[in-house]
Each structure stands twice: as structure tokens, then as C-alpha cells.
Amino acid sequence: MFLCFPVPLQGLRKPTLEEIDHSRRAIITPSLFGSSLEEVMERQSELFPDRKLPWVQVQLSQYVLALGGAQTEGIFRVPGDIDEVNALKLQVDQWRIPENLSDPNVPASLMKLWYRELEEPLIPMDFYKQCISNCDDPVAAIAVVQSLPELNRLVLCYFIHFLQVFAQPSNVAITKMDVNNLAMVMAPNCLRCQSDDPRIIFENTRKEMSFLRMLIVHLDTGFIEGVV
């Protein structure tokens, strides 16, 4: 296991003492970031044994909504302040959610980071080819979701249900983030192309976006309401 400090989006800076101390503690207590879904659930089982979804996923998603993210122009596209994002990450890793934030872009940025840093992508690599092969077929795309391992299926359905809130026309009118924009910024957080060929990466990027768009538009996620 290696240690890493939060990396600023712009420029370089020295890690704070709190970040250094947090990284030292991570030797004993692994971070919620960069772990597998199974490891995250195993860690939280001691605190929240009845939860079916990752606490970090639910808390950050609800925080985005509570701060008015669904009514914020450029949500998920505009990054949160990097210092605030890093500070929030430290607190989330200690199972704490602060009450003093006002910018929904901060938890939105951290939420994207959590998905992106999962040890294995939210949609496992074994299913990647199925996703890009069925990126324009809603029935086949939904079938892929239903075939995922149960934990991945639940976490993905919660993720899609969350995005469907932002895809509602009344919210899009304010956020300027329609389903195509949502798919564009969120696809890299749940699908990972393993090719090094720029042409394949470019072509698959379009297919990844199309696949996620199919799910946002067509996947029935009503069952996930109330699941935590």
C-alpha cells in the first residue's frame, strides 16, 4: 500500500499537517478513497451494519442536494475549491460530515473523486465491452446493469437515480447540465477504458457517454428510494 496526499487541481502546494497526520493514520485505517466497494462496505459494517450502500456515497450525494446542487448552474462541471474539497475529504475519511459548507460544488467534486478513485470501477472491467457494445440499445444496456454483482448494481442504481434528479427539465433549465452533459462528465467516474491507443480511447469515450445516457434516460431506479 502506498500513501498519497490530496493533489490540487491547479498548481502544487505542500500538504498540511492535518493531511500528513491523516496519511499516517491511513496505514492503520485505510481510506474510503481508493478502496474497493467491498472494502468500503466491510469498514462501515462496524459502524453501520444495516446499510446496503456505502455511507460516503449516500452522504455526499445528499449533501449536494441539501446545498441546492440541483439548482446550481454548472454543477458537476464547475470544480469546488480544492482546499475545501481536501478538507472535506479528511473529515469524510473520519466518518464526519461538516455543517459549515455552502458551496454544493465541494461535495460534488469529492463525490466524483470517490467514484473515480475506486480500486475497481463502479462498472467492473469484465462488463466494459458489454457496455460499449450496447451503448445505443436501452434494453441491452439495462440488461448489463441487471447482470452486475449485487453490490455494484445497487451502488450504480443509486448513482443513476441521483443523476436522474438533475436530468429533470426544471433543474436543467437552471443548471444548464442536460442529460448529455451529465453523461459526459460522469461517464469517466464509472467506466474505465484500459486501452493505450488514442483512437480507441477517443471512440470509446463517445460510447461510454452514450451508455450512461441510456441509463439516465431509461433505467427504472424507483426501487432504490429509501435504500441506504
XYZ file of N, CA and C in Angstrom:
684
model
N 0.855 -1.209 0.000
C 0.000 0.000 0.000
C 0.874 1.236 0.000
N 0.536 2.190 -0.803
C 1.299 3.432 -0.814
C 0.417 4.558 -0.334
N 1.048 5.642 0.135
C 0.322 6.781 0.649
C 0.298 7.883 -0.385
N -0.768 8.634 -0.425
C -0.831 9.772 -1.326
C -1.594 10.885 -0.665
N -1.146 12.102 -0.930
C -1.806 13.271 -0.394
C -2.790 13.797 -1.423
N -3.831 14.502 -0.991
C -4.728 15.125 -1.955
C -3.954 16.032 -2.904
N -4.244 15.916 -4.179
C -3.499 16.678 -5.187
C -4.338 17.853 -5.657
N -3.816 19.066 -5.594
C -4.568 20.233 -6.058
C -4.864 20.123 -7.544
N -5.979 20.709 -7.952
C -6.328 20.713 -9.366
C -5.451 21.682 -10.136
N -5.007 22.728 -9.470
C -4.172 23.715 -10.135
C -2.929 23.971 -9.277
N -1.765 23.804 -9.889
C -0.533 24.094 -9.183
C -0.199 23.041 -8.142
N 0.877 23.293 -7.405
C 1.325 22.385 -6.368
C 1.403 23.135 -5.050
N 1.181 22.415 -3.965
C 1.330 23.025 -2.654
C 1.781 21.949 -1.690
N 2.355 22.356 -0.593
C 2.781 21.401 0.415
C 1.566 20.875 1.169
N 1.572 19.583 1.512
C 0.445 19.059 2.294
C 0.411 19.704 3.679
N -0.780 19.875 4.205
C -0.915 20.448 5.539
C -0.542 19.404 6.586
N -0.321 19.853 7.803
C -0.006 18.923 8.892
C -1.152 17.935 9.104
N -2.384 18.438 8.936
C -3.535 17.548 9.104
C -3.538 16.467 8.035
N -3.177 16.830 6.801
C -3.132 15.853 5.721
C -2.024 14.821 5.963
N -0.883 15.284 6.465
C 0.215 14.361 6.776
C -0.209 13.384 7.875
N -0.844 13.923 8.908
C -1.305 13.076 10.010
C -2.347 12.077 9.518
N -3.228 12.537 8.624
C -4.258 11.656 8.078
C -3.617 10.514 7.285
N -2.584 10.821 6.506
C -1.924 9.797 5.704
C -1.212 8.779 6.596
N -0.681 9.238 7.719
C -0.060 8.303 8.662
C -1.095 7.348 9.242
N -2.272 7.909 9.584
C -3.330 7.072 10.148
C -3.851 6.084 9.120
N -3.737 6.456 7.846
C -4.251 5.585 6.780
C -3.492 4.264 6.710
N -2.282 4.212 7.297
C -1.530 2.960 7.341
C -2.308 1.933 8.156
N -2.934 2.396 9.219
C -3.704 1.514 10.091
C -5.156 1.423 9.637
N -5.722 2.568 9.271
C -7.119 2.633 8.836
C -7.164 3.084 7.387
N -7.367 2.181 6.454
C -7.378 2.545 5.033
C -8.426 3.602 4.728
N -8.138 4.422 3.749
C -9.042 5.489 3.343
C -10.282 4.925 2.664
N -11.371 5.691 2.740
C -12.572 5.336 1.990
C -12.369 5.585 0.498
N -11.301 6.306 0.171
C -10.988 6.628 -1.221
C -9.889 5.695 -1.707
N -10.059 5.165 -2.913
C -9.053 4.272 -3.471
C -9.219 2.829 -3.050
N -10.258 2.526 -2.293
C -10.536 1.156 -1.877
C -11.543 0.525 -2.826
N -11.779 -0.751 -2.667
C -12.822 -1.414 -3.439
C -14.156 -1.217 -2.728
N -15.246 -1.417 -3.443
C -16.565 -1.312 -2.824
C -16.700 -2.293 -1.666
N -16.155 -3.485 -1.845
C -16.246 -4.496 -0.791
C -15.495 -4.054 0.462
N -14.331 -3.445 0.272
C -13.558 -2.965 1.424
C -14.273 -1.824 2.138
N -14.886 -0.930 1.362
C -15.642 0.178 1.955
C -16.790 -0.359 2.798
N -17.518 -1.337 2.264
C -18.647 -1.908 2.996
C -18.186 -2.679 4.222
N -17.049 -3.344 4.118
C -16.524 -4.076 5.275
C -16.131 -3.113 6.388
N -15.518 -1.992 6.016
C -15.124 -0.997 7.008
C -16.334 -0.399 7.698
N -17.367 -0.099 6.934
C -18.507 0.580 7.526
C -19.431 -0.376 8.282
N -19.240 -1.685 8.098
C -20.112 -2.652 8.764
C -20.029 -2.553 10.286
N -18.892 -2.062 10.784
C -18.745 -1.914 12.230
C -19.559 -0.740 12.747
N -19.693 0.303 11.923
C -20.434 1.498 12.329
C -21.891 1.443 11.889
N -22.110 0.948 10.670
C -23.458 0.925 10.103
C -23.737 -0.470 9.537
N -23.958 -1.445 10.396
C -24.100 -2.829 9.930
C -25.317 -3.080 9.046
N -26.328 -2.207 9.120
C -27.554 -2.444 8.357
C -27.585 -1.720 7.012
N -26.586 -0.910 6.736
C -26.567 -0.158 5.474
C -26.217 -1.064 4.300
N -26.945 -0.867 3.196
C -26.701 -1.636 1.983
C -25.879 -0.856 0.961
N -25.756 0.457 1.176
C -24.996 1.317 0.271
C -23.844 1.962 1.027
N -22.783 2.330 0.336
C -21.663 2.998 1.002
C -22.114 4.313 1.652
N -21.797 4.468 2.906
C -22.134 5.690 3.650
C -21.597 6.915 2.935
N -20.382 6.852 2.432
C -19.748 8.000 1.787
C -20.525 8.407 0.543
N -21.001 7.440 -0.223
C -21.772 7.732 -1.431
C -23.076 8.449 -1.086
N -23.803 7.915 -0.127
C -25.106 8.473 0.243
C -24.950 9.856 0.867
N -23.984 10.003 1.781
C -23.816 11.271 2.476
C -23.425 12.397 1.518
N -22.482 12.137 0.629
C -22.046 13.185 -0.291
C -23.149 13.527 -1.294
N -23.877 12.513 -1.751
C -24.974 12.771 -2.691
C -26.047 13.632 -2.037
N -26.411 13.276 -0.810
C -27.437 14.045 -0.101
C -26.955 15.452 0.223
N -25.663 15.581 0.472
C -25.090 16.887 0.785
C -25.179 17.811 -0.428
N -24.910 17.259 -1.609
C -25.017 18.045 -2.848
C -26.438 18.589 -2.999
N -27.409 17.736 -2.764
C -28.804 18.151 -2.900
C -29.207 19.135 -1.811
N -28.756 18.876 -0.585
C -29.122 19.741 0.533
C -28.594 21.159 0.352
N -27.466 21.292 -0.326
C -26.873 22.615 -0.548
C -27.397 23.275 -1.830
N -28.407 22.661 -2.443
C -29.009 23.272 -3.628
C -28.300 22.950 -4.923
N -27.607 21.830 -4.967
C -26.870 21.476 -6.176
C -27.739 21.331 -7.406
N -28.988 20.886 -7.207
C -29.885 20.700 -8.349
C -30.359 22.029 -8.932
N -30.015 23.120 -8.251
C -30.381 24.458 -8.720
C -29.133 25.333 -8.874
N -27.996 24.683 -9.139
C -26.725 25.400 -9.260
C -26.173 25.261 -10.678
N -25.995 26.360 -11.362
C -25.503 26.315 -12.732
C -24.103 25.689 -12.793
N -23.952 24.753 -13.717
C -22.656 24.119 -13.916
C -22.302 23.050 -12.906
N -23.279 22.573 -12.122
C -22.977 21.545 -11.129
C -22.337 20.335 -11.814
N -21.320 19.775 -11.190
C -20.509 18.652 -11.676
C -19.503 19.074 -12.746
N -19.725 20.221 -13.375
C -18.765 20.725 -14.362
C -17.808 21.718 -13.722
N -18.333 22.557 -12.835
C -17.521 23.551 -12.129
C -16.896 22.891 -10.899
N -15.571 22.879 -10.779
C -14.942 22.230 -9.623
C -15.099 23.051 -8.352
N -15.144 22.352 -7.231
C -15.166 23.038 -5.951
C -13.781 23.528 -5.582
N -13.711 24.466 -4.657
C -12.425 24.969 -4.180
C -11.581 23.804 -3.683
N -10.363 23.679 -4.201
C -9.548 22.489 -3.920
C -9.217 22.347 -2.441
N -8.984 23.458 -1.745
C -8.688 23.365 -0.314
C -9.904 22.877 0.463
N -11.085 23.344 0.070
C -12.302 22.893 0.748
C -12.589 21.428 0.431
N -12.309 21.017 -0.803
C -12.515 19.622 -1.181
C -11.586 18.717 -0.373
N -10.319 19.106 -0.269
C -9.366 18.303 0.500
C -9.733 18.252 1.982
N -10.193 19.386 2.517
C -10.591 19.425 3.923
C -11.802 18.524 4.155
N -12.753 18.542 3.225
C -13.925 17.681 3.343
C -13.528 16.216 3.243
N -12.574 15.922 2.371
C -12.122 14.535 2.223
C -11.547 14.008 3.531
N -10.776 14.827 4.226
C -10.204 14.409 5.506
C -11.297 14.095 6.509
N -12.336 14.919 6.535
C -13.415 14.711 7.501
C -14.263 13.497 7.130
N -14.538 13.314 5.850
C -15.321 12.156 5.419
C -14.587 10.868 5.760
N -13.274 10.885 5.636
C -12.486 9.700 5.981
C -12.528 9.392 7.475
N -13.010 10.343 8.244
C -13.206 10.133 9.685
C -14.691 9.966 10.006
N -15.470 9.683 8.947
C -16.907 9.444 9.083
C -17.631 10.669 9.637
N -17.199 11.835 9.217
C -17.831 13.074 9.670
C -18.217 13.913 8.459
N -19.375 14.553 8.548
C -19.841 15.488 7.525
C -20.017 16.844 8.192
N -19.233 17.847 7.805
C -19.337 19.168 8.439
C -20.638 19.867 8.058
N -20.997 20.842 8.845
C -22.236 21.584 8.598
C -21.969 23.022 8.159
N -20.715 23.345 7.866
C -20.381 24.743 7.582
C -20.117 25.012 6.106
N -20.379 24.034 5.240
C -20.161 24.266 3.813
C -21.383 24.944 3.198
N -21.145 25.742 2.162
C -22.250 26.411 1.486
C -22.241 26.170 -0.024
N -21.117 25.698 -0.549
C -20.971 25.515 -1.990
C -21.196 24.046 -2.354
N -22.260 23.710 -3.093
C -22.516 22.311 -3.457
C -21.455 21.724 -4.381
N -20.649 22.591 -5.019
C -19.594 22.081 -5.894
C -18.510 21.345 -5.115
N -18.394 21.640 -3.812
C -17.374 20.977 -2.995
C -17.719 19.500 -2.781
N -18.887 19.165 -2.205
C -19.211 17.742 -2.085
C -19.399 17.069 -3.440
N -19.826 17.825 -4.462
C -19.977 17.245 -5.802
C -18.623 16.810 -6.344
N -17.610 17.651 -6.152
C -16.256 17.312 -6.617
C -15.713 16.103 -5.865
N -15.967 16.055 -4.547
C -15.456 14.937 -3.754
C -16.196 13.653 -4.107
N -17.476 13.751 -4.363
C -18.252 12.580 -4.761
C -17.705 11.990 -6.064
N -17.431 12.853 -7.047
C -16.851 12.393 -8.305
C -15.498 11.728 -8.059
N -14.714 12.314 -7.154
C -13.402 11.753 -6.840
C -13.540 10.369 -6.229
N -14.507 10.186 -5.351
C -14.699 8.877 -4.715
C -14.998 7.812 -5.760
N -15.933 8.117 -6.665
C -16.244 7.163 -7.736
C -15.009 6.886 -8.589
N -14.321 7.946 -8.969
C -13.194 7.816 -9.897
C -12.033 7.042 -9.280
N -11.871 7.137 -7.954
C -10.729 6.505 -7.305
C -11.016 5.096 -6.802
N -12.220 4.588 -7.024
C -12.494 3.215 -6.613
C -11.444 2.279 -7.196
N -11.001 1.327 -6.394
C -9.941 0.422 -6.836
C -10.327 -0.276 -8.135
N -11.561 -0.746 -8.195
C -12.117 -1.259 -9.441
C -13.279 -0.351 -9.810
N -13.441 -0.021 -11.086
C -14.513 0.915 -11.445
C -15.879 0.415 -11.017
N -16.792 1.359 -10.849
C -18.142 1.039 -10.419
C -18.761 -0.035 -11.303
N -18.574 0.091 -12.609
C -18.932 -0.989 -13.533
C -17.655 -1.785 -13.784
N -17.546 -2.994 -13.239
C -16.287 -3.756 -13.315
C -15.797 -3.956 -14.747
N -14.499 -4.113 -14.858
C -13.884 -4.231 -16.181
C -14.433 -5.406 -16.979
N -14.877 -6.465 -16.293
C -15.421 -7.626 -17.014
C -16.666 -7.273 -17.815
N -17.301 -6.157 -17.471
C -18.538 -5.764 -18.146
C -18.326 -4.604 -19.123
N -17.090 -4.132 -19.226
C -16.823 -2.937 -20.034
C -17.208 -3.132 -21.495
N -16.790 -4.229 -22.097
C -17.072 -4.463 -23.514
C -18.575 -4.560 -23.771
N -19.306 -5.157 -22.824
C -20.756 -5.234 -22.978
C -21.370 -3.832 -22.988
N -20.831 -2.966 -22.151
C -21.356 -1.603 -22.059
C -21.175 -0.847 -23.364
N -19.961 -0.855 -23.890
C -19.711 -0.074 -25.099
C -20.341 -0.727 -26.326
N -20.578 -2.048 -26.279
C -21.210 -2.734 -27.404
C -22.710 -2.479 -27.442
N -23.275 -2.131 -26.289
C -24.720 -1.909 -26.199
C -25.052 -0.473 -25.816
N -24.166 0.444 -26.208
C -24.296 1.831 -25.763
C -25.487 2.560 -26.360
N -26.046 2.045 -27.467
C -27.177 2.713 -28.105
C -28.473 1.909 -27.991
N -28.425 0.845 -27.204
C -29.585 -0.033 -27.049
C -30.036 -0.010 -25.594
N -31.115 0.714 -25.275
C -31.524 0.843 -23.874
C -31.862 -0.485 -23.206
N -32.501 -1.398 -23.943
C -32.872 -2.693 -23.365
C -31.621 -3.493 -23.007
N -30.658 -3.529 -23.926
C -29.418 -4.265 -23.679
C -28.594 -3.592 -22.590
N -28.601 -2.259 -22.560
C -27.853 -1.531 -21.537
C -28.403 -1.845 -20.148
N -29.720 -1.867 -20.022
C -30.344 -2.187 -18.743
C -30.045 -3.638 -18.348
N -29.988 -4.527 -19.331
C -29.671 -5.930 -19.066
C -28.269 -6.062 -18.481
N -27.338 -5.237 -18.968
C -25.981 -5.252 -18.413
C -26.015 -4.876 -16.930
N -26.779 -3.836 -16.615
C -26.884 -3.399 -15.218
C -27.433 -4.529 -14.344
N -28.473 -5.204 -14.837
C -29.098 -6.261 -14.047
C -28.171 -7.456 -13.837
N -27.151 -7.589 -14.681
C -26.225 -8.725 -14.568
C -25.018 -8.422 -13.679
N -24.904 -7.185 -13.205
C -23.769 -6.820 -12.365
C -23.831 -7.523 -11.014
N -22.689 -7.668 -10.327
C -22.720 -8.156 -8.940
C -23.647 -7.277 -8.111
N -24.315 -7.852 -7.131
C -25.372 -7.150 -6.413
C -24.927 -5.823 -5.824
N -23.764 -5.758 -5.204
C -23.300 -4.513 -4.610
C -23.081 -3.454 -5.685
N -22.434 -3.825 -6.772
C -22.216 -2.877 -7.867
C -23.539 -2.408 -8.458
N -24.485 -3.323 -8.584
C -25.794 -2.965 -9.143
C -26.506 -1.938 -8.258
N -26.494 -2.167 -6.953
C -27.156 -1.243 -6.036
C -26.492 0.135 -6.056
N -25.161 0.143 -5.995
C -24.429 1.407 -5.978
C -24.630 2.160 -7.290
N -24.601 1.439 -8.419
C -24.811 2.079 -9.721
C -26.235 2.625 -9.831
N -27.222 1.869 -9.369
C -28.610 2.333 -9.453
C -28.826 3.574 -8.585
N -28.175 3.631 -7.428
C -28.273 4.834 -6.595
C -27.650 6.020 -7.337
N -26.507 5.773 -7.972
C -25.805 6.794 -8.738
C -26.686 7.327 -9.867
N -27.325 6.417 -10.610
C -28.188 6.821 -11.728
C -29.426 7.542 -11.208
N -29.999 7.047 -10.126
C -31.173 7.695 -9.535
C -30.845 9.137 -9.142
N -29.661 9.323 -8.596
C -29.184 10.655 -8.211
C -29.068 11.554 -9.438
N -28.486 11.041 -10.513
C -28.337 11.834 -11.731
C -29.678 12.144 -12.383
N -30.633 11.249 -12.233
C -31.951 11.485 -12.810
C -32.638 12.699 -12.197
N -32.293 13.027 -10.963
C -32.819 14.239 -10.335
C -32.359 15.461 -11.120
N -31.101 15.457 -11.504
C -30.527 16.597 -12.215
C -30.971 16.651 -13.675
N -31.420 15.514 -14.193
C -31.867 15.464 -15.585
C -33.289 15.975 -15.764
N -33.980 16.267 -14.674
C -35.337 16.789 -14.773
C -35.300 18.173 -15.431
N -36.193 18.418 -16.382
C -36.179 19.677 -17.138
C -36.161 20.935 -16.263
N -36.888 20.912 -15.151
C -36.931 22.094 -14.289
C -35.566 22.407 -13.696
N -34.760 21.364 -13.459
C -33.410 21.577 -12.939
C -32.431 21.928 -14.053
N -32.588 21.274 -15.208
C -31.699 21.541 -16.341
C -31.790 22.999 -16.766
N -32.971 23.578 -16.652
C -33.165 24.973 -17.044
C -32.263 25.914 -16.251
N -31.906 25.498 -15.037
C -31.049 26.335 -14.183
C -29.596 25.874 -14.219
N -29.378 24.573 -14.145
C -28.000 24.060 -14.085
C -27.295 24.111 -15.438
N -28.065 24.108 -16.521
C -27.503 24.025 -17.881
C -26.770 22.703 -18.090
N -27.118 21.708 -17.269
C -26.488 20.388 -17.365
C -27.556 19.377 -17.773
N -27.766 19.246 -19.099
C -28.759 18.286 -19.557
C -28.189 16.873 -19.507
N -28.963 15.901 -19.970
C -28.542 14.507 -19.843
C -27.240 14.245 -20.590
N -27.026 14.934 -21.701
C -25.774 14.744 -22.450
C -24.577 15.274 -21.667
N -24.754 16.433 -21.045
C -23.667 16.995 -20.239
C -23.392 16.144 -19.012
N -24.460 15.656 -18.385
C -24.293 14.792 -17.216
C -23.535 13.524 -17.596
N -23.907 12.922 -18.728
C -23.233 11.709 -19.176
C -21.769 11.976 -19.500
N -21.496 13.141 -20.064
C -20.125 13.475 -20.448
C -19.217 13.592 -19.223
N -19.685 14.271 -18.172
C -18.818 14.496 -17.013
C -18.800 13.302 -16.069
N -19.833 12.454 -16.120
C -19.923 11.364 -15.159
C -19.463 10.008 -15.689
N -19.473 9.806 -16.997
C -19.075 8.503 -17.542
C -17.684 8.066 -17.088
N -16.677 8.983 -17.056
C -15.345 8.550 -16.614
C -15.300 8.111 -15.151
N -16.359 8.415 -14.399
C -16.369 8.047 -12.993
C -16.911 6.644 -12.745
N -17.444 6.005 -13.784
C -17.958 4.649 -13.571
C -17.486 3.649 -14.625
N -16.855 4.131 -15.696
C -16.323 3.252 -16.733
C -14.864 3.631 -17.015
N -14.007 2.632 -17.205
C -12.594 2.906 -17.466
C -12.112 2.109 -18.663
N -11.664 2.829 -19.667
C -11.064 2.198 -20.839
C -9.618 1.821 -20.507
N -9.246 0.579 -20.791
C -7.902 0.101 -20.453
C -6.917 0.204 -21.617
N -7.398 0.638 -22.766
C -6.532 0.735 -23.944
C -5.611 1.949 -23.853
N -4.441 1.817 -24.449
C -3.497 2.933 -24.549
C -3.549 3.583 -25.931
N -4.366 3.049 -26.810
C -4.471 3.552 -28.173
C -5.367 4.791 -28.175
N -4.837 5.957 -28.531
C -5.641 7.189 -28.525
C -6.909 7.087 -29.361
N -6.855 6.366 -30.470
C -8.038 6.236 -31.322
C -9.135 5.450 -30.618
N -8.732 4.365 -29.951
C -9.721 3.554 -29.227
C -10.281 4.337 -28.043
N -9.416 5.048 -27.333
C -9.866 5.856 -26.203
C -10.880 6.890 -26.660
N -10.578 7.541 -27.774
C -11.471 8.585 -28.298
C -12.829 7.997 -28.673
N -12.814 6.885 -29.391
C -14.064 6.269 -29.832
C -14.849 5.719 -28.644
N -14.158 5.106 -27.694
C -14.845 4.528 -26.548
C -15.408 5.600 -25.620
N -14.786 6.763 -25.600
C -15.314 7.851 -24.779
C -16.731 8.195 -25.201
N -16.953 8.251 -26.495
C -18.305 8.520 -27.004
C -19.264 7.413 -26.594
N -18.808 6.179 -26.681
C -19.668 5.042 -26.340
C -19.962 4.992 -24.840
N -18.975 5.337 -24.026
C -19.189 5.377 -22.571
C -20.263 6.412 -22.229
N -20.155 7.584 -22.853
C -21.142 8.639 -22.622
C -22.526 8.188 -23.061
N -22.595 7.530 -24.214
C -23.879 7.075 -24.743
C -24.498 6.024 -23.819
N -23.671 5.126 -23.305
C -24.169 4.084 -22.396
C -24.761 4.709 -21.138
N -24.037 5.654 -20.554
C -24.538 6.284 -19.329
C -25.809 7.076 -19.615
N -25.848 7.711 -20.770
C -27.056 8.454 -21.147
C -28.249 7.520 -21.244
N -28.051 6.328 -21.802
C -29.133 5.344 -21.890
C -29.691 5.031 -20.510
N -28.791 4.886 -19.537
C -29.223 4.535 -18.184
C -29.969 5.688 -17.526
N -29.458 6.900 -17.677
C -30.118 8.062 -17.058
C -31.531 8.219 -17.608
N -31.698 7.988 -18.898
C -32.992 8.197 -19.543
C -33.945 7.017 -19.321
N -33.416 5.793 -19.333
C -34.296 4.629 -19.410
C -34.314 3.721 -18.176
N -33.299 3.768 -17.313
C -33.245 2.826 -16.197
C -34.257 3.197 -15.115
N -35.069 2.232 -14.723
C -36.041 2.430 -13.643
C -35.324 2.232 -12.313
N -35.159 3.319 -11.575
C -34.427 3.261 -10.311
C -35.332 3.541 -9.114
N -36.638 3.485 -9.324
C -37.568 3.787 -8.261
C -37.386 2.941 -7.021
N -36.926 1.681 -7.219
C -36.787 0.776 -6.087
C -35.722 1.230 -5.092
N -34.794 2.082 -5.549
C -33.659 2.463 -4.700
C -34.054 3.523 -3.677
N -35.209 4.156 -3.853
C -35.647 5.178 -2.911
C -35.824 4.556 -1.528
N -35.227 5.164 -0.544
C -35.321 4.646 0.813
C -34.227 3.650 1.170
N -33.485 3.183 0.167
C -32.370 2.256 0.429
C -31.153 3.075 0.855
N -30.546 2.683 1.957
C -29.321 3.371 2.415
C -28.284 2.336 2.788
